[in-house]
Short mmCIF file of C-alpha atoms in Angstrom, two decimals:
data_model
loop_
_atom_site.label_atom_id
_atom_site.label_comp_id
_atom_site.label_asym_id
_atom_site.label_seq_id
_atom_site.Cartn_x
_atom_site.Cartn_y
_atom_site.Cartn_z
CA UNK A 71 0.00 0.00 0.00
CA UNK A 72 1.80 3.43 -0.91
CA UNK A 73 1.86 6.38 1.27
CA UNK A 74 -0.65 8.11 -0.91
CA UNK A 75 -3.52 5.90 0.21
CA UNK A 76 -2.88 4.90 3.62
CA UNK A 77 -5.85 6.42 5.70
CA UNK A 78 -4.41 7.02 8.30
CA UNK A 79 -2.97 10.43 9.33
CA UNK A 80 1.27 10.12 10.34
CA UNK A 81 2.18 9.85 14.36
CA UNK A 82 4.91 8.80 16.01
CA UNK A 83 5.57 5.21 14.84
CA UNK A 84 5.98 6.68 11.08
CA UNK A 85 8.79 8.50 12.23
CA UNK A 86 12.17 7.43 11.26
CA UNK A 87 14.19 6.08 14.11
CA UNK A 88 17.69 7.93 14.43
CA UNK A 89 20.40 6.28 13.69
CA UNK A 90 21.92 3.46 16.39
CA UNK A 91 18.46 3.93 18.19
CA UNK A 92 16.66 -0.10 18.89
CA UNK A 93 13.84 -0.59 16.57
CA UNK A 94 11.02 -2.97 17.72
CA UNK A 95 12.67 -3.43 21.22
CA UNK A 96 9.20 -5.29 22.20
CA UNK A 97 10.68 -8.38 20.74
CA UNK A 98 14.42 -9.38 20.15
CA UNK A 99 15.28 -10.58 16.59
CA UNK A 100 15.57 -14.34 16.76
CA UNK A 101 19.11 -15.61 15.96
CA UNK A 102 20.35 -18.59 13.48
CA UNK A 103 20.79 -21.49 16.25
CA UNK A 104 16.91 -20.78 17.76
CA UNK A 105 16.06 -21.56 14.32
CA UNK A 106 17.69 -23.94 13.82
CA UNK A 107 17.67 -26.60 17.05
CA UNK A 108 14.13 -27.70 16.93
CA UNK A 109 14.88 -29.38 13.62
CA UNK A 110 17.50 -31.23 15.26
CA UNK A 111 15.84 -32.44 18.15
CA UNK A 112 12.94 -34.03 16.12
CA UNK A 113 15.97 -35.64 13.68
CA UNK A 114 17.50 -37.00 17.33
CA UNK A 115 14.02 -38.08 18.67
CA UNK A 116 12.88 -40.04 15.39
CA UNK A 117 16.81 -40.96 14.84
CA UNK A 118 16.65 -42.95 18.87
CA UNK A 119 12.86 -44.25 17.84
CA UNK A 120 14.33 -46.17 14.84
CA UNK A 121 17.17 -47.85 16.51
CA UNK A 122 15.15 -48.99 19.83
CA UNK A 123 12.17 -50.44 16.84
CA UNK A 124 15.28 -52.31 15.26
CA UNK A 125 16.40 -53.55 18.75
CA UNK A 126 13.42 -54.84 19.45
CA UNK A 127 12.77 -56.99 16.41
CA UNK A 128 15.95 -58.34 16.67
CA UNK A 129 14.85 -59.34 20.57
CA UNK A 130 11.71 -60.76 19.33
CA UNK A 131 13.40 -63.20 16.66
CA UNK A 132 16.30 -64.31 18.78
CA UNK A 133 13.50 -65.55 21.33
CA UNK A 134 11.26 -67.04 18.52
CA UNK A 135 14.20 -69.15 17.83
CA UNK A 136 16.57 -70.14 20.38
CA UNK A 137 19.77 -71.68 20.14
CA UNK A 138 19.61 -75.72 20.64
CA UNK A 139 21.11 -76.94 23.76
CA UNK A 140 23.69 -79.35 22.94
CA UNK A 141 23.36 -82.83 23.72
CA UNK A 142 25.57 -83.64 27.01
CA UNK A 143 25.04 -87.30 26.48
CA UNK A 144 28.93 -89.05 26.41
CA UNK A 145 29.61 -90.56 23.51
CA UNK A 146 29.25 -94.95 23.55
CA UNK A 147 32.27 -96.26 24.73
CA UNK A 148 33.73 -99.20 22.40
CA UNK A 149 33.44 -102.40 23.91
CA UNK A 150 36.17 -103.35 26.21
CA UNK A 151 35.78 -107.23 25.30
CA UNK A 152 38.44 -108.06 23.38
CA UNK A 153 37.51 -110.41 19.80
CA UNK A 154 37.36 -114.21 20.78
CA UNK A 155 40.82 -115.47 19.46
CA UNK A 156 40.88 -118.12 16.98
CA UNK A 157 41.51 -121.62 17.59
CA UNK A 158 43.68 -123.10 15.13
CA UNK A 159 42.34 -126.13 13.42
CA UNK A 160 44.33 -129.38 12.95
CA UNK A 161 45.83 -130.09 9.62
CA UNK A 162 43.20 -131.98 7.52
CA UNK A 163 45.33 -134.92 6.76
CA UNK A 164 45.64 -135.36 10.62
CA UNK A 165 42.90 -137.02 12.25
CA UNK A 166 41.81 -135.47 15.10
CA UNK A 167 43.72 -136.31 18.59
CA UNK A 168 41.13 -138.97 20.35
CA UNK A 169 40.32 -138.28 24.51
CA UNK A 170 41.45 -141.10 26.55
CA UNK A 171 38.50 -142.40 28.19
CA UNK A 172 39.24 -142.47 32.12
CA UNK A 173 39.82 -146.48 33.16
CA UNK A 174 36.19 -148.07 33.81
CA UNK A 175 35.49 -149.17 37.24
CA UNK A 176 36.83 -151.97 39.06
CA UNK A 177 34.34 -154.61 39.68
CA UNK A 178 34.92 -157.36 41.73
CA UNK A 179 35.44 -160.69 39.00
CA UNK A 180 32.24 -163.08 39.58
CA UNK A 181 33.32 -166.41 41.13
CA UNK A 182 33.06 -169.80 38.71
CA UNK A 183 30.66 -171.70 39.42
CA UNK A 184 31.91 -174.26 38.36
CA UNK A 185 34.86 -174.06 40.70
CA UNK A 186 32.62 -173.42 43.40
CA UNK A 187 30.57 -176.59 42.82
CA UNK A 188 33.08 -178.66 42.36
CA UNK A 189 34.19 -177.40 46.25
CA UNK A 190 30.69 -178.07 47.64
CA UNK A 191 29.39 -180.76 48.59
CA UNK A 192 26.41 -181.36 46.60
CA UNK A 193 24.69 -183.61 48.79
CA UNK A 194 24.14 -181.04 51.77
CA UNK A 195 21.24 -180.27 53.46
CA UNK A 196 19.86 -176.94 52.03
CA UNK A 197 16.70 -175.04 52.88
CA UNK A 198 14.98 -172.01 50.94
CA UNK A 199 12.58 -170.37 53.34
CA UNK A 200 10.24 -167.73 52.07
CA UNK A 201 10.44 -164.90 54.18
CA UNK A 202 9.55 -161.89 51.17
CA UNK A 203 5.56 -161.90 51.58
CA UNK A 204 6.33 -163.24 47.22
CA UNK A 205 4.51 -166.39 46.83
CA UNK A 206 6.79 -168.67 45.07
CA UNK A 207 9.63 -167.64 45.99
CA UNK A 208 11.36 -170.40 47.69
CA UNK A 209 10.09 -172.85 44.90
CA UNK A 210 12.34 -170.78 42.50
CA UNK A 211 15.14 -171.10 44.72
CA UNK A 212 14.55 -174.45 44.86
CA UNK A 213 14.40 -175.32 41.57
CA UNK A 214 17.65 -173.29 40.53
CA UNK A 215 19.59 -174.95 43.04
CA UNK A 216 18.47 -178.85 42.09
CA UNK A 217 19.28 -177.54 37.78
CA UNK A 218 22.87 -176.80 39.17
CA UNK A 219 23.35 -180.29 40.88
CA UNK A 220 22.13 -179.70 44.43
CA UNK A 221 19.90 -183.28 45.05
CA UNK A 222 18.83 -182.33 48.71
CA UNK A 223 17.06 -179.23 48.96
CA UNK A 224 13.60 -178.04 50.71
CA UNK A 225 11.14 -175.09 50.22
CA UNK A 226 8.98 -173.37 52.56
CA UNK A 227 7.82 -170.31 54.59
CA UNK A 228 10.25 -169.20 57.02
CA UNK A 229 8.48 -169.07 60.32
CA UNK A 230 10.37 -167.16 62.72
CA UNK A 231 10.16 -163.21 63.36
CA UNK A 232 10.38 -160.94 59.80
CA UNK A 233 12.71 -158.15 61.61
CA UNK A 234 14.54 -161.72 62.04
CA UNK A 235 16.96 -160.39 58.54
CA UNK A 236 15.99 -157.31 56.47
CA UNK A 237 17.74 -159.05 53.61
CA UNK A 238 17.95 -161.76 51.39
CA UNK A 239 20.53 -164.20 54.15
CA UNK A 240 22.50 -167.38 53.68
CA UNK A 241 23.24 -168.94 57.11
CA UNK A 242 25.78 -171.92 57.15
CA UNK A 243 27.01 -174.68 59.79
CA UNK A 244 30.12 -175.05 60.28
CA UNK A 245 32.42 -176.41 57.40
CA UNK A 246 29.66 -175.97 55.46
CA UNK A 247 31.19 -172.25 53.94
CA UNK A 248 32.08 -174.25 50.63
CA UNK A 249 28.19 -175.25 49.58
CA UNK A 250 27.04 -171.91 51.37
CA UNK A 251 28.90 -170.03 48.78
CA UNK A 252 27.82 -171.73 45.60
CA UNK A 253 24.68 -171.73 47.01
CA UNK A 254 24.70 -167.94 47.51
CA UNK A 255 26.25 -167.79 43.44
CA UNK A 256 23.30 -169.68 42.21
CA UNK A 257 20.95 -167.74 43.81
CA UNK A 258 22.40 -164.26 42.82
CA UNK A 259 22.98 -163.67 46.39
CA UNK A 260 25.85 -161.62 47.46
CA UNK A 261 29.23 -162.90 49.23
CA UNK A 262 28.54 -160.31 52.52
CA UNK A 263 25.00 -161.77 52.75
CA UNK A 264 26.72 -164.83 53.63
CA UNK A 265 27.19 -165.79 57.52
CA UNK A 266 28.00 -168.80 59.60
CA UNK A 267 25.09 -169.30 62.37
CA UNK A 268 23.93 -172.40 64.60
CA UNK A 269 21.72 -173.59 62.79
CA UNK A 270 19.09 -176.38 64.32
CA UNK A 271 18.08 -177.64 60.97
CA UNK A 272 20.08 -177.98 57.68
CA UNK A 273 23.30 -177.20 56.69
CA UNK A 274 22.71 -174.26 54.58
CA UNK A 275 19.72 -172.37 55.10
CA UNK A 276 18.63 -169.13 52.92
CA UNK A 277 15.92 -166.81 54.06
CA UNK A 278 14.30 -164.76 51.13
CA UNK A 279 13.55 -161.01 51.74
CA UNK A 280 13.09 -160.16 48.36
CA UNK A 281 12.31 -161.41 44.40
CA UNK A 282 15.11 -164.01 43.58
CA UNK A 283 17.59 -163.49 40.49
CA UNK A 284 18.91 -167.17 40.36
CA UNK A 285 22.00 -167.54 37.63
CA UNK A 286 21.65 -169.48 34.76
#
């Protein structure tokens, strides 16, 4: 608007100041740096904004995916059994080296009867009594001893006490050990079953406990 048409008349504000007087000392002029900071706080504020956002992604994915614990398990020992050795084989055109087998058992040689007949006397006095609760069983004696050559000889039930002998017994007279024996051999009787007793009757007398095995 030029001076021509401003409306209003001059005062004292229209008036040129002198020179070096303060113009407009109501408000100070504003210098470069007040200008200028509040640009640079805002660039500082968004500038600390950014890096705490980036922070805390990288937070959040680290925990989303955390690092495997490794396994604390010791690692299998090898075995400490050592490998089975070998056994060497034999050459094949050897044969194979044979165990001795240990000796057999002694057993006592089984008397002749033969020899022990011919040393009886076949004529003596010989009873089988049947003491074994078996029927029969003197009759088998019997008859084995008379098929060997015995030509006196009587069966029957033996009538004393049965805790008399709790075994198969020959009893004997004297000098009558000779026929005893065969007569024990025939019978399948054995030698320390054999005794010399007085004896009432007979001169050989055989008292059956159990089933006979006669020889023969």
């Amino acid at each position: 608007m030029t001076k021509s048409r401003y409306p209003y008349a001059p005062d004292e504000f229209d008036a040129p100041a002198p020179q070096g007087a303060p113009v407009g000392v109501h408000r100070t002029p504003r210098s470069g740096w007040s200008k200028t900071w509040p640009f640079l706080l805002v660039a500082v504020v968004f500038a600390g904004l950014a890096y705490g956002g980036v922070a805390l992604l990288s937070d959040n994915g680290a925990t989303d995916n955390p690092p495997q614990a490794q396994s604390t398990d010791p690692a299998p020992e090898e075995s400490a059994t050592p490998p089975a050795e070998e056994t060497e084989e034999p050459p094949a055109d050897e044969p194979p080296a044979q165990e001795e087998e240990p000796p057999a058992d002694e057993t006592p040689e089984t008397p002749d009867l033969a020899s022990l007949m011919a040393a009886a006397d076949p004529s003596a006095y010989v009873r089988v009594l049947n003491a074994s609760g078996i029927g029969g069983e003197a009759g088998k004696g019997r008859d084995a001893l008379s098929g060997q050559g015995f030509t006196n000889v009587e069966a029957a039930d033996y009538e004393g006490s049965p805790d008399d002998v709790s075994a198969t017994t020959v009893w004997y007279a004297e000098d009558r050990s000779d026929s005893a024996a065969a007569v024990a051999a025939i019978l399948g009787i054995p030698a320390e079953q054999v005794s010399q007793q007085p004896l009432r009757s007979g001169d050989v007398v055989v008292i059956v406990k159990s089933e006979l095995s006669p020889v023969g």
